[in-house]
């Protein structure tokens, strides 16, 4: 199975000036765990995850004044829609992250998460477990 089969094509894109509160509200409303942060003036594409927001709040920082740009990961590993899910899972495992921005050309085409991969793998894993019982 390929990344294109598992990825979400709902890509939330925000700017670096969005507050963490605004970003969290948008992620919650769209039921996604990450937002692509687009800053063409500096680093281009980055990612802000629910974990980034949680760490900031846990440190006592104010989500109404902290900006996405301050908490964005800019050293991003991108996936291609043609990657296998095994390759995506391997990249996530080795990098210690749970989301990959999927790029098609120079544009984000989607995001694939660990949850997306598990959702694809779970039915086949359940069939194997049932057969061996």
Tab-separated table of C-alpha atoms in Angstrom:
chain	number	residue	atom	x	y	z
A	1	UNK	CA	0.000	0.000	0.000
A	2	UNK	CA	1.210	3.518	-0.799
A	3	UNK	CA	1.192	6.835	1.034
A	4	UNK	CA	-1.395	8.181	-1.444
A	5	UNK	CA	-3.772	5.449	-0.238
A	6	UNK	CA	-3.469	6.478	3.422
A	7	UNK	CA	-2.846	10.228	3.434
A	8	UNK	CA	-5.381	12.852	4.325
A	9	UNK	CA	-5.856	15.343	1.533
A	10	UNK	CA	-7.241	17.872	3.997
A	11	UNK	CA	-4.201	20.075	4.522
A	12	UNK	CA	-4.552	22.839	7.055
A	13	UNK	CA	-2.198	25.653	6.064
A	14	UNK	CA	-1.473	28.519	8.435
A	15	UNK	CA	0.987	31.385	8.574
A	16	UNK	CA	3.778	31.882	11.093
A	17	UNK	CA	1.925	34.801	12.726
A	18	UNK	CA	-1.015	32.637	13.804
A	19	UNK	CA	-1.074	32.259	17.573
A	20	UNK	CA	-0.893	28.773	19.038
A	21	UNK	CA	-4.445	29.293	20.281
A	22	UNK	CA	-5.645	30.034	16.744
A	23	UNK	CA	-3.699	27.078	15.349
A	24	UNK	CA	-5.080	24.716	18.000
A	25	UNK	CA	-8.637	25.896	17.331
A	26	UNK	CA	-8.221	25.340	13.574
A	27	UNK	CA	-6.658	21.885	14.090
A	28	UNK	CA	-9.446	20.940	16.506
A	29	UNK	CA	-12.205	22.185	14.179
A	30	UNK	CA	-10.767	20.242	11.235
A	31	UNK	CA	-9.902	17.235	13.435
A	32	UNK	CA	-6.263	17.138	12.320
A	33	UNK	CA	-3.115	16.765	14.400
A	34	UNK	CA	-0.847	19.010	12.357
A	35	UNK	CA	-0.814	22.162	10.287
A	36	UNK	CA	1.501	23.103	7.452
A	37	UNK	CA	3.088	26.454	8.241
A	38	UNK	CA	3.799	28.432	5.100
A	39	UNK	CA	6.358	31.225	5.354
A	40	UNK	CA	7.679	32.126	1.892
A	41	UNK	CA	9.810	34.927	3.359
A	42	UNK	CA	12.040	32.669	5.460
A	43	UNK	CA	11.917	28.882	5.615
A	44	UNK	CA	9.152	27.961	3.164
A	45	UNK	CA	7.158	24.997	4.515
A	46	UNK	CA	7.230	23.793	8.087
A	47	UNK	CA	4.937	21.817	10.348
A	48	UNK	CA	3.234	22.605	13.629
A	49	UNK	CA	1.817	19.622	15.497
A	50	UNK	CA	-0.448	19.137	18.456
A	51	UNK	CA	2.646	18.034	20.365
A	52	UNK	CA	4.298	21.423	19.688
A	53	UNK	CA	1.269	23.204	21.151
A	54	UNK	CA	1.185	20.861	24.144
A	55	UNK	CA	4.878	21.399	24.910
A	56	UNK	CA	4.459	25.172	24.788
A	57	UNK	CA	1.437	25.133	27.099
A	58	UNK	CA	3.213	22.681	29.410
A	59	UNK	CA	6.107	25.127	29.691
A	60	UNK	CA	3.666	27.791	30.855
A	61	UNK	CA	3.811	29.825	27.656
A	62	UNK	CA	0.733	31.812	26.699
A	63	UNK	CA	-0.973	30.286	23.629
A	64	UNK	CA	-2.603	33.656	22.920
A	65	UNK	CA	0.784	35.346	22.396
A	66	UNK	CA	3.052	32.498	21.242
A	67	UNK	CA	3.140	32.241	17.455
A	68	UNK	CA	3.199	29.240	15.187
A	69	UNK	CA	6.421	30.486	13.612
A	70	UNK	CA	8.237	30.221	16.932
A	71	UNK	CA	7.208	26.584	17.393
A	72	UNK	CA	7.327	25.358	13.796
A	73	UNK	CA	9.593	22.496	12.823
A	74	UNK	CA	11.408	23.673	9.712
A	75	UNK	CA	13.750	20.690	9.295
A	76	UNK	CA	10.960	18.655	7.734
A	77	UNK	CA	11.081	15.222	6.132
A	78	UNK	CA	8.705	15.178	3.184
A	79	UNK	CA	7.072	12.090	1.675
A	80	UNK	CA	5.981	11.438	-1.887
A	81	UNK	CA	2.578	9.910	-2.674
A	82	UNK	CA	4.412	6.972	-4.272
A	83	UNK	CA	6.269	5.996	-1.078
A	84	UNK	CA	5.233	2.723	0.485
A	85	UNK	CA	3.626	2.892	3.901
A	86	UNK	CA	6.611	0.919	5.179
A	87	UNK	CA	8.962	3.682	3.968
A	88	UNK	CA	6.800	6.350	5.610
A	89	UNK	CA	6.627	4.399	8.883
A	90	UNK	CA	10.395	3.903	8.788
A	91	UNK	CA	10.989	7.646	8.258
A	92	UNK	CA	8.671	8.473	11.162
A	93	UNK	CA	10.253	5.887	13.422
A	94	UNK	CA	13.802	7.014	12.715
A	95	UNK	CA	12.914	10.711	12.907
A	96	UNK	CA	10.797	10.452	16.047
A	97	UNK	CA	7.738	12.190	14.601
A	98	UNK	CA	4.150	11.223	13.794
A	99	UNK	CA	3.312	13.256	10.665
A	100	UNK	CA	4.794	13.595	7.187
A	101	UNK	CA	3.868	16.316	4.741
A	102	UNK	CA	3.227	14.659	1.390
A	103	UNK	CA	4.543	16.716	-1.504
A	104	UNK	CA	3.531	16.481	-5.129
A	105	UNK	CA	5.819	18.723	-7.110
A	106	UNK	CA	6.300	21.868	-5.039
A	107	UNK	CA	2.893	21.726	-3.352
A	108	UNK	CA	1.643	19.878	-0.277
A	109	UNK	CA	-0.769	17.201	-1.486
A	110	UNK	CA	-1.621	15.802	1.923
A	111	UNK	CA	-0.402	14.676	5.299
A	112	UNK	CA	0.097	11.112	6.423
A	113	UNK	CA	0.136	10.266	10.108
A	114	UNK	CA	0.947	7.208	12.151
A	115	UNK	CA	-2.795	6.856	12.737
A	116	UNK	CA	-3.422	6.816	8.960
A	117	UNK	CA	-0.878	4.044	8.511
A	118	UNK	CA	-2.296	1.973	11.371
A	119	UNK	CA	-5.790	2.403	9.944
A	120	UNK	CA	-4.577	0.899	6.660
A	121	UNK	CA	-2.631	-1.914	8.271
A	122	UNK	CA	-5.111	-2.879	10.992
A	123	UNK	CA	-7.631	-4.810	8.844
A	124	UNK	CA	-4.929	-7.062	7.368
A	125	UNK	CA	-3.331	-7.522	10.806
A	126	UNK	CA	-6.709	-8.560	12.257
A	127	UNK	CA	-7.252	-11.138	9.504
A	128	UNK	CA	-3.819	-12.663	10.156
A	129	UNK	CA	-4.487	-12.772	13.913
A	130	UNK	CA	-7.868	-14.414	13.334
A	131	UNK	CA	-6.346	-17.068	11.072
A	132	UNK	CA	-3.687	-17.994	13.614
A	133	UNK	CA	-6.078	-18.336	16.592
